[in-house]
PDB file of C-alpha atoms in Angstrom:
ATOM      1  CA  MET A  23     -12.608   8.822  33.363  1.00 38.00           C
ATOM      2  CA  THR A  24      -8.620   8.524  32.336  1.00 52.00           C
ATOM      3  CA  ALA A  25      -8.076   8.973  29.044  1.00 59.00           C
ATOM      4  CA  ARG A  26      -6.419   6.275  27.173  1.00 80.00           C
ATOM      5  CA  MET A  27      -6.279   7.302  23.780  1.00 92.00           C
ATOM      6  CA  GLY A  28      -3.768   9.490  22.458  1.00 95.00           C
ATOM      7  CA  ILE A  29      -2.812  10.281  19.234  1.00 96.00           C
ATOM      8  CA  SER A  30       0.090  10.302  16.291  1.00 96.00           C
ATOM      9  CA  LEU A  31       1.248  13.494  16.376  1.00 97.00           C
ATOM     10  CA  ARG A  32       1.028  15.992  13.270  1.00 95.00           C
ATOM     11  CA  GLN A  33       2.576  19.192  12.838  1.00 93.00           C
ATOM     12  CA  GLU A  34      -0.718  21.299  12.580  1.00 94.00           C
ATOM     13  CA  TRP A  35      -2.125  19.705  15.721  1.00 96.00           C
ATOM     14  CA  VAL A  36       0.980  21.417  17.889  1.00 97.00           C
ATOM     15  CA  GLU A  37      -0.134  24.635  18.529  1.00 97.00           C
ATOM     16  CA  PRO A  38      -3.560  23.376  19.040  1.00 97.00           C
ATOM     17  CA  LEU A  39      -2.121  20.882  21.348  1.00 97.00           C
ATOM     18  CA  LEU A  40      -0.735  23.423  23.638  1.00 97.00           C
ATOM     19  CA  ALA A  41      -3.567  25.676  23.335  1.00 97.00           C
ATOM     20  CA  ALA A  42      -5.856  23.055  24.802  1.00 95.00           C
ATOM     21  CA  ARG A  43      -3.860  21.113  26.560  1.00 95.00           C
ATOM     22  CA  PRO A  44      -6.285  17.999  26.505  1.00 94.00           C
ATOM     23  CA  PRO A  45      -5.832  15.046  28.673  1.00 93.00           C
ATOM     24  CA  MET A  46      -3.798  12.418  26.679  1.00 94.00           C
ATOM     25  CA  PRO A  47      -1.763   9.232  28.099  1.00 93.00           C
ATOM     26  CA  ALA A  48       0.837  10.129  25.263  1.00 96.00           C
ATOM     27  CA  LEU A  49       2.079  11.355  22.324  1.00 98.00           C
ATOM     28  CA  GLU A  50       3.569   9.465  19.546  1.00 98.00           C
ATOM     29  CA  VAL A  51       6.238  11.477  17.727  1.00 98.00           C
ATOM     30  CA  ILE A  52       7.488  10.222  14.140  1.00 98.00           C
ATOM     31  CA  PHE A  53      10.946  10.635  14.114  1.00 98.00           C
ATOM     32  CA  GLU A  54      11.096  11.320  10.477  1.00 97.00           C
ATOM     33  CA  GLN A  55       8.566  14.140  10.410  1.00 96.00           C
ATOM     34  CA  TRP A  56      11.303  16.128  12.737  1.00 97.00           C
ATOM     35  CA  VAL A  57      14.394  15.453  11.390  1.00 95.00           C
ATOM     36  CA  PHE A  58      14.558  18.980   9.487  1.00 94.00           C
ATOM     37  CA  ALA A  59      12.224  20.799  11.747  1.00 96.00           C
ATOM     38  CA  SER A  60      13.709  24.386  12.782  1.00 96.00           C
ATOM     39  CA  GLU A  61      14.596  25.094  16.386  1.00 97.00           C
ATOM     40  CA  ARG A  62      11.184  26.982  16.916  1.00 97.00           C
ATOM     41  CA  GLU A  63       9.298  23.925  16.033  1.00 97.00           C
ATOM     42  CA  LEU A  64      11.749  21.567  18.332  1.00 98.00           C
ATOM     43  CA  ASP A  65      10.952  24.112  21.055  1.00 98.00           C
ATOM     44  CA  GLN A  66       7.376  23.859  20.636  1.00 98.00           C
ATOM     45  CA  LEU A  67       7.772  20.085  20.777  1.00 98.00           C
ATOM     46  CA  GLY A  68       9.514  20.492  23.854  1.00 98.00           C
ATOM     47  CA  GLN A  69       6.510  22.371  25.428  1.00 98.00           C
ATOM     48  CA  LEU A  70       4.525  19.127  24.510  1.00 98.00           C
ATOM     49  CA  ARG A  71       6.943  16.888  26.229  1.00 98.00           C
ATOM     50  CA  GLU A  72       6.407  19.034  29.296  1.00 97.00           C
ATOM     51  CA  ARG A  73       2.794  17.924  29.412  1.00 97.00           C
ATOM     52  CA  TYR A  74       2.780  14.683  27.795  1.00 97.00           C
ATOM     53  CA  PRO A  75       5.154  11.533  27.835  1.00 97.00           C
ATOM     54  CA  PHE A  76       6.345  10.766  24.344  1.00 98.00           C
ATOM     55  CA  LEU A  77       6.779   7.641  22.534  1.00 98.00           C
ATOM     56  CA  LEU A  78       8.993   7.503  19.653  1.00 98.00           C
ATOM     57  CA  HIS A  79       7.841   6.309  16.619  1.00 98.00           C
ATOM     58  CA  CYS A  80      10.511   5.200  13.573  1.00 98.00           C
ATOM     59  CA  LEU A  81      10.256   4.450   9.870  1.00 97.00           C
ATOM     60  CA  SER A  82      13.926   3.982   8.600  1.00 98.00           C
ATOM     61  CA  MET A  83      15.352   1.693  10.951  1.00 98.00           C
ATOM     62  CA  ASN A  84      15.715  -1.214   8.311  1.00 98.00           C
ATOM     63  CA  LEU A  85      16.154  -3.857  10.697  1.00 98.00           C
ATOM     64  CA  GLY A  86      14.711  -6.496   8.460  1.00 98.00           C
ATOM     65  CA  SER A  87      17.334  -5.422   5.793  1.00 98.00           C
ATOM     66  CA  SER A  88      20.832  -7.124   4.508  1.00 97.00           C
ATOM     67  CA  ASP A  89      22.167  -3.389   4.091  1.00 98.00           C
ATOM     68  CA  PRO A  90      24.412  -2.287   6.968  1.00 97.00           C
ATOM     69  CA  LEU A  91      22.981  -0.432   9.466  1.00 98.00           C
ATOM     70  CA  ASP A  92      23.045   3.679   9.233  1.00 97.00           C
ATOM     71  CA  ARG A  93      24.991   4.841  12.182  1.00 97.00           C
ATOM     72  CA  ASP A  94      24.558   8.427  11.216  1.00 98.00           C
ATOM     73  CA  TYR A  95      20.627   7.856  11.476  1.00 98.00           C
ATOM     74  CA  PHE A  96      20.582   5.812  14.913  1.00 98.00           C
ATOM     75  CA  GLU A  97      22.993   8.996  16.157  1.00 98.00           C
ATOM     76  CA  LYS A  98      20.334  10.807  15.216  1.00 98.00           C
ATOM     77  CA  VAL A  99      17.625   9.168  16.801  1.00 98.00           C
ATOM     78  CA  ARG A 100      19.676   8.640  19.883  1.00 98.00           C
ATOM     79  CA  ALA A 101      20.467  12.414  20.329  1.00 98.00           C
ATOM     80  CA  PHE A 102      16.660  13.265  19.571  1.00 98.00           C
ATOM     81  CA  ALA A 103      15.331  10.723  22.106  1.00 98.00           C
ATOM     82  CA  GLU A 104      17.709  12.222  25.143  1.00 98.00           C
ATOM     83  CA  ARG A 105      16.892  15.601  24.155  1.00 98.00           C
ATOM     84  CA  PHE A 106      12.915  14.890  24.771  1.00 98.00           C
ATOM     85  CA  SER A 107      13.307  12.388  27.204  1.00 97.00           C
ATOM     86  CA  VAL A 108      11.831   9.285  25.723  1.00 97.00           C
ATOM     87  CA  ALA A 109      11.997   5.683  26.983  1.00 90.00           C
ATOM     88  CA  GLU A 110      10.162   3.963  24.217  1.00 95.00           C
ATOM     89  CA  ILE A 111      11.294   3.847  20.920  1.00 98.00           C
ATOM     90  CA  SER A 112       9.627   1.753  18.005  1.00 98.00           C
ATOM     91  CA  ASP A 113       9.964   0.912  14.394  1.00 98.00           C
ATOM     92  CA  HIS A 114       8.769  -1.822  12.338  1.00 98.00           C
ATOM     93  CA  LEU A 115       9.258  -5.786  11.780  1.00 98.00           C
ATOM     94  CA  SER A 116      10.072  -4.966   8.024  1.00 98.00           C
ATOM     95  CA  TRP A 117      12.964  -3.943   5.451  1.00 98.00           C
ATOM     96  CA  ARG A 118      13.100  -1.210   3.452  1.00 97.00           C
ATOM     97  CA  SER A 119      16.103  -1.369   1.182  1.00 97.00           C
ATOM     98  CA  ILE A 120      18.573  -3.661  -0.653  1.00 95.00           C
ATOM     99  CA  GLY A 121      21.833  -2.600  -2.645  1.00 96.00           C
ATOM    100  CA  GLY A 122      21.133   0.919  -1.107  1.00 95.00           C
ATOM    101  CA  ARG A 123      17.838   1.210  -3.146  1.00 96.00           C
ATOM    102  CA  TRP A 124      14.910   2.147  -0.473  1.00 96.00           C
ATOM    103  CA  SER A 125      11.523   1.532  -0.820  1.00 96.00           C
ATOM    104  CA  LEU A 126       8.922   3.499  -0.287  1.00 91.00           C
ATOM    105  CA  SER A 127       7.221   0.740   1.980  1.00 93.00           C
ATOM    106  CA  LEU A 128       7.678  -1.042   4.693  1.00 96.00           C
ATOM    107  CA  LEU A 129       8.017  -4.373   3.403  1.00 97.00           C
ATOM    108  CA  PRO A 130       6.972  -7.627   5.320  1.00 97.00           C
ATOM    109  CA  LEU A 131       9.998 -10.284   6.218  1.00 98.00           C
ATOM    110  CA  PRO A 132       9.751 -14.017   4.982  1.00 98.00           C
ATOM    111  CA  ARG A 133       9.040 -16.169   8.202  1.00 98.00           C
ATOM    112  CA  THR A 134      11.862 -18.229   8.790  1.00 98.00           C
ATOM    113  CA  GLU A 135      14.183 -19.089  11.141  1.00 98.00           C
ATOM    114  CA  GLU A 136      17.454 -17.406   9.123  1.00 98.00           C
ATOM    115  CA  VAL A 137      15.253 -14.017   9.252  1.00 98.00           C
ATOM    116  CA  LEU A 138      14.573 -14.215  12.832  1.00 98.00           C
ATOM    117  CA  ALA A 139      18.312 -14.557  13.617  1.00 98.00           C
ATOM    118  CA  HIS A 140      19.201 -11.891  11.538  1.00 98.00           C
ATOM    119  CA  VAL A 141      17.006  -9.530  13.135  1.00 98.00           C
ATOM    120  CA  ALA A 142      17.524 -10.167  16.455  1.00 98.00           C
ATOM    121  CA  ALA A 143      21.342  -9.768  15.591  1.00 98.00           C
ATOM    122  CA  ARG A 144      20.471  -6.287  14.004  1.00 98.00           C
ATOM    123  CA  VAL A 145      18.049  -5.218  16.659  1.00 98.00           C
ATOM    124  CA  ASP A 146      20.844  -6.092  19.586  1.00 98.00           C
ATOM    125  CA  GLU A 147      23.047  -3.739  18.077  1.00 98.00           C
ATOM    126  CA  ALA A 148      20.627  -1.323  17.552  1.00 98.00           C
ATOM    127  CA  GLN A 149      19.308  -1.698  21.369  1.00 98.00           C
ATOM    128  CA  ARG A 150      22.951  -1.161  22.333  1.00 97.00           C
ATOM    129  CA  PHE A 151      23.721   1.869  20.462  1.00 97.00           C
ATOM    130  CA  LEU A 152      20.265   3.638  21.779  1.00 97.00           C
ATOM    131  CA  GLY A 153      20.587   2.220  24.858  1.00 96.00           C
ATOM    132  CA  ARG A 154      17.064   1.559  24.603  1.00 96.00           C
ATOM    133  CA  ARG A 155      14.658  -1.100  24.083  1.00 97.00           C
ATOM    134  CA  ILE A 156      13.134  -1.161  21.073  1.00 98.00           C
ATOM    135  CA  ALA A 157       9.786  -2.198  20.195  1.00 98.00           C
ATOM    136  CA  LEU A 158       8.490  -3.705  16.800  1.00 98.00           C
ATOM    137  CA  GLU A 159       5.460  -3.047  14.819  1.00 98.00           C
ATOM    138  CA  ASN A 160       3.664  -5.808  13.104  1.00 98.00           C
ATOM    139  CA  VAL A 161       2.875  -4.371   9.128  1.00 97.00           C
ATOM    140  CA  SER A 162       0.302  -4.585   6.816  1.00 95.00           C
ATOM    141  CA  GLN A 163       0.836  -7.355   4.365  1.00 95.00           C
ATOM    142  CA  TYR A 164      -0.899  -7.908   0.976  1.00 94.00           C
ATOM    143  CA  ALA A 165       0.682 -11.039   0.029  1.00 94.00           C
ATOM    144  CA  ARG A 166       2.481 -14.218   1.488  1.00 95.00           C
ATOM    145  CA  THR A 167       6.019 -14.346   2.089  1.00 97.00           C
ATOM    146  CA  PRO A 168       8.246 -17.612   2.324  1.00 97.00           C
ATOM    147  CA  GLY A 169       8.126 -19.358   5.401  1.00 97.00           C
ATOM    148  CA  ASP A 170       6.096 -20.999   7.977  1.00 95.00           C
ATOM    149  CA  ILE A 171       6.633 -19.534  11.350  1.00 97.00           C
ATOM    150  CA  PRO A 172       3.554 -17.686  12.853  1.00 97.00           C
ATOM    151  CA  LEU A 173       3.490 -13.952  12.960  1.00 97.00           C
ATOM    152  CA  ALA A 174       3.211 -14.082  16.666  1.00 98.00           C
ATOM    153  CA  GLU A 175       5.668 -16.773  17.348  1.00 98.00           C
ATOM    154  CA  MET A 176       8.181 -14.050  15.570  1.00 98.00           C
ATOM    155  CA  PHE A 177       7.740 -11.611  17.752  1.00 98.00           C
ATOM    156  CA  ASN A 178       7.765 -14.143  20.496  1.00 98.00           C
ATOM    157  CA  ALA A 179      11.329 -15.560  19.522  1.00 98.00           C
ATOM    158  CA  LEU A 180      12.463 -11.897  19.068  1.00 98.00           C
ATOM    159  CA  HIS A 181      11.363 -11.032  22.479  1.00 98.00           C
ATOM    160  CA  GLU A 182      13.044 -14.193  24.163  1.00 98.00           C
ATOM    161  CA  ARG A 183      16.399 -13.349  22.207  1.00 97.00           C
ATOM    162  CA  CYS A 184      16.887  -9.748  22.653  1.00 96.00           C
ATOM    163  CA  GLY A 185      14.359  -8.627  24.762  1.00 96.00           C
ATOM    164  CA  THR A 186      12.297  -6.310  22.328  1.00 97.00           C
ATOM    165  CA  ALA A 187       8.734  -5.591  22.531  1.00 98.00           C
ATOM    166  CA  VAL A 188       5.539  -5.327  20.362  1.00 98.00           C
ATOM    167  CA  HIS A 189       3.930  -1.748  18.777  1.00 98.00           C
ATOM    168  CA  LEU A 190       0.829  -3.614  18.316  1.00 98.00           C
ATOM    169  CA  ASP A 191      -0.974  -2.668  15.124  1.00 97.00           C
ATOM    170  CA  LEU A 192      -4.771  -3.562  15.119  1.00 97.00           C
ATOM    171  CA  ASN A 193      -5.652  -2.315  12.019  1.00 95.00           C
ATOM    172  CA  ASN A 194      -3.102  -4.182  10.391  1.00 95.00           C
ATOM    173  CA  LEU A 195      -3.894  -7.304  11.865  1.00 96.00           C
ATOM    174  CA  LEU A 196      -7.842  -6.336  10.664  1.00 96.00           C
ATOM    175  CA  VAL A 197      -6.130  -5.560   6.783  1.00 95.00           C
ATOM    176  CA  ASN A 198      -4.170  -8.900   7.077  1.00 94.00           C
ATOM    177  CA  GLU A 199      -7.145 -10.809   7.544  1.00 95.00           C
ATOM    178  CA  ARG A 200      -8.487  -9.798   4.607  1.00 93.00           C
ATOM    179  CA  TRP A 201      -5.548 -10.201   2.342  1.00 93.00           C
ATOM    180  CA  LEU A 202      -4.010 -13.571   4.199  1.00 95.00           C
ATOM    181  CA  GLY A 203      -6.775 -14.922   6.072  1.00 95.00           C
ATOM    182  CA  GLU A 204      -5.098 -14.629   9.284  1.00 96.00           C
ATOM    183  CA  THR A 205      -7.279 -13.765  11.950  1.00 97.00           C
ATOM    184  CA  PRO A 206      -6.319 -11.331  15.073  1.00 97.00           C
ATOM    185  CA  ALA A 207      -7.355 -13.942  17.253  1.00 96.00           C
ATOM    186  CA  SER A 208      -5.021 -16.522  15.659  1.00 96.00           C
ATOM    187  CA  PHE A 209      -2.074 -13.530  16.599  1.00 97.00           C
ATOM    188  CA  LEU A 210      -3.039 -12.278  20.020  1.00 97.00           C
ATOM    189  CA  GLY A 211      -4.116 -15.925  21.443  1.00 96.00           C
ATOM    190  CA  VAL A 212      -0.839 -16.900  21.390  1.00 96.00           C
ATOM    191  CA  LEU A 213       1.453 -13.710  21.700  1.00 97.00           C
ATOM    192  CA  ARG A 214       3.659 -13.544  24.680  1.00 97.00           C
ATOM    193  CA  ALA A 215       5.850 -10.755  24.046  1.00 97.00           C
ATOM    194  CA  ASP A 216       5.360  -7.837  25.671  1.00 96.00           C
ATOM    195  CA  VAL A 217       3.270  -5.051  24.103  1.00 97.00           C
ATOM    196  CA  ALA A 218       5.128  -1.694  24.654  1.00 97.00           C
ATOM    197  CA  TRP A 219       1.912   0.540  22.800  1.00 97.00           C
ATOM    198  CA  VAL A 220      -0.904  -0.084  20.563  1.00 97.00           C
ATOM    199  CA  HIS A 221      -2.140   1.643  17.130  1.00 96.00           C
ATOM    200  CA  VAL A 222      -5.425   2.050  16.030  1.00 94.00           C
ATOM    201  CA  ALA A 223      -6.504   3.112  12.593  1.00 89.00           C
ATOM    202  CA  GLY A 224      -8.982   3.088  10.039  1.00 83.00           C
ATOM    203  CA  HIS A 225      -9.236   1.976   6.346  1.00 79.00           C
ATOM    204  CA  GLN A 226     -12.082   2.251   3.602  1.00 77.00           C
ATOM    205  CA  ASP A 227     -14.368  -0.477   3.855  1.00 78.00           C
ATOM    206  CA  VAL A 228     -13.528  -2.126   0.982  1.00 71.00           C
ATOM    207  CA  PRO A 229     -12.834  -5.847  -0.182  1.00 78.00           C
ATOM    208  CA  MET A 230      -9.458  -5.878  -0.203  1.00 76.00           C
ATOM    209  CA  PRO A 231      -8.315  -2.651   2.099  1.00 70.00           C
ATOM    210  CA  ILE A 232      -4.733  -1.003   2.445  1.00 71.00           C
ATOM    211  CA  ASP A 233      -3.838   0.502   5.855  1.00 75.00           C
ATOM    212  CA  ASP A 234      -4.186   4.128   4.822  1.00 78.00           C
ATOM    213  CA  HIS A 235      -5.028   5.815   8.079  1.00 74.00           C
ATOM    214  CA  SER A 236      -7.949   7.440   6.360  1.00 80.00           C
ATOM    215  CA  CYS A 237     -10.549   7.273   8.806  1.00 79.00           C
ATOM    216  CA  PHE A 238     -11.687   6.825  12.403  1.00 86.00           C
ATOM    217  CA  PRO A 239     -10.895   2.905  13.757  1.00 89.00           C
ATOM    218  CA  SER A 240     -13.809   0.579  12.962  1.00 89.00           C
ATOM    219  CA  ALA A 241     -16.006  -1.229  15.564  1.00 89.00           C
ATOM    220  CA  ALA A 242     -13.961  -4.579  14.878  1.00 92.00           C
ATOM    221  CA  CYS A 243     -10.356  -2.533  15.770  1.00 92.00           C
ATOM    222  CA  MET A 244     -12.092  -1.029  18.525  1.00 90.00           C
ATOM    223  CA  GLU A 245     -13.261  -3.998  20.020  1.00 92.00           C
ATOM    224  CA  LEU A 246     -10.080  -5.713  20.004  1.00 94.00           C
ATOM    225  CA  LEU A 247      -8.773  -3.298  22.796  1.00 90.00           C
ATOM    226  CA  ARG A 248     -10.835  -5.619  25.167  1.00 87.00           C
ATOM    227  CA  ASP A 249      -8.094  -8.446  24.687  1.00 83.00           C
ATOM    228  CA  ILE A 250      -5.167  -5.678  25.623  1.00 89.00           C
ATOM    229  CA  ASP A 251      -3.834  -4.819  28.880  1.00 86.00           C
ATOM    230  CA  ALA A 252      -5.543  -1.404  29.839  1.00 84.00           C
ATOM    231  CA  GLY A 253      -2.465   0.177  30.879  1.00 89.00           C
ATOM    232  CA  LYS A 254      -1.075   0.176  27.481  1.00 93.00           C
ATOM    233  CA  PRO A 255      -0.762   3.637  25.838  1.00 93.00           C
ATOM    234  CA  VAL A 256      -3.093   3.470  22.910  1.00 95.00           C
ATOM    235  CA  ILE A 257      -2.139   5.628  19.897  1.00 96.00           C
ATOM    236  CA  LEU A 258      -4.475   6.666  17.296  1.00 95.00           C
ATOM    237  CA  GLU A 259      -3.216   7.358  13.825  1.00 94.00           C
ATOM    238  CA  TRP A 260      -5.389   9.271  11.186  1.00 92.00           C
ATOM    239  CA  ASP A 261      -3.152  10.378   7.700  1.00 86.00           C
ATOM    240  CA  ARG A 262      -5.532  10.782   4.838  1.00 83.00           C
ATOM    241  CA  GLU A 263      -8.220  13.371   4.939  1.00 83.00           C
ATOM    242  CA  ARG A 264      -7.791  13.727   8.828  1.00 89.00           C
ATOM    243  CA  PRO A 265      -9.722  16.472  10.565  1.00 91.00           C
ATOM    244  CA  SER A 266      -8.386  19.609  12.681  1.00 93.00           C
ATOM    245  CA  LEU A 267      -7.648  18.675  15.861  1.00 94.00           C
ATOM    246  CA  GLY A 268     -10.770  20.724  17.372  1.00 93.00           C
ATOM    247  CA  GLU A 269     -12.869  17.923  15.394  1.00 92.00           C
ATOM    248  CA  LEU A 270     -10.755  15.316  16.130  1.00 92.00           C
ATOM    249  CA  LEU A 271     -11.084  15.240  20.538  1.00 93.00           C
ATOM    250  CA  PRO A 272     -14.468  15.508  20.597  1.00 92.00           C
ATOM    251  CA  ILE A 273     -14.446  12.237  17.912  1.00 86.00           C
ATOM    252  CA  ILE A 274     -12.016  10.367  20.297  1.00 88.00           C
ATOM    253  CA  ALA A 275     -13.900  11.682  24.037  1.00 87.00           C
ATOM    254  CA  ASP A 276     -17.389  10.098  22.466  1.00 82.00           C
ATOM    255  CA  GLN A 277     -15.537   7.013  21.672  1.00 77.00           C
ATOM    256  CA  GLU A 278     -13.667   6.299  24.731  1.00 74.00           C
ATOM    257  CA  ALA A 279     -17.032   7.316  26.377  1.00 73.00           C
ATOM    258  CA  THR A 280     -18.457   4.111  24.752  1.00 67.00           C
ATOM    259  CA  HIS A 281     -15.676   2.200  24.722  1.00 64.00           C
ATOM    260  CA  ALA A 282     -15.798   2.644  28.540  1.00 64.00           C
ATOM    261  CA  ALA A 283     -19.523   1.932  28.966  1.00 62.00           C
ATOM    262  CA  SER A 284     -19.279  -1.292  26.959  1.00 63.00           C
ATOM    263  CA  ALA A 285     -16.477  -2.752  28.819  1.00 60.00           C
ATOM    264  CA  GLY A 286     -18.394  -2.120  32.128  1.00 58.00           C
TER     265      GLY A 286
END
């Protein structure tokens, strides 16, 4: 069976990965976790890159904000992408700052034509500077924002206007269903934009969950993979209470075997 699921890399997994060399389609690297890495740590990352394709995930492009784009930040992202030969880069359809004051959270945007035009212009500028397409992730959302454009149509419009892809987070769709009543089917059923890669993650099984990446993806999350092109990389996110790599790899293997058997 060909491995379909990679992982979102955490620094404590680097040396075990170098030793174990498990089959994975890709590793996701979060840019902000490596900004202040030592040269030794970056060399280890380079050794991983010799084994696995990298998908570069960013948290601070701030594409939905009205604050100016941070040229210094984008220069560092570009240099990192060039050093590690990264073809695919993503951030989020969100905003994080206003007037230079930053939020720790990825904040959802109004769903209006004005916002679409604003984000498309900033994505165009960012893509020209990076020399690469940017994929945008759908974020978790705990309250409605102004505007009546369906979220999937926001992504479709951005794809048509500036060629951006979707970094599709299936767990966020499930979380948003609890808070907003928007079903994953209503999103996936009308999404036409290209999917760059897929996030799967877990959350606590409570009435109003948050996207805390605290466990393996639920059966409902894994079931949504049936609707996704099998050629798209799938990346597992696990942040809170995460296992060691030695504990994680058998879990992934068992779940992939179960998913393959049910799909067959």
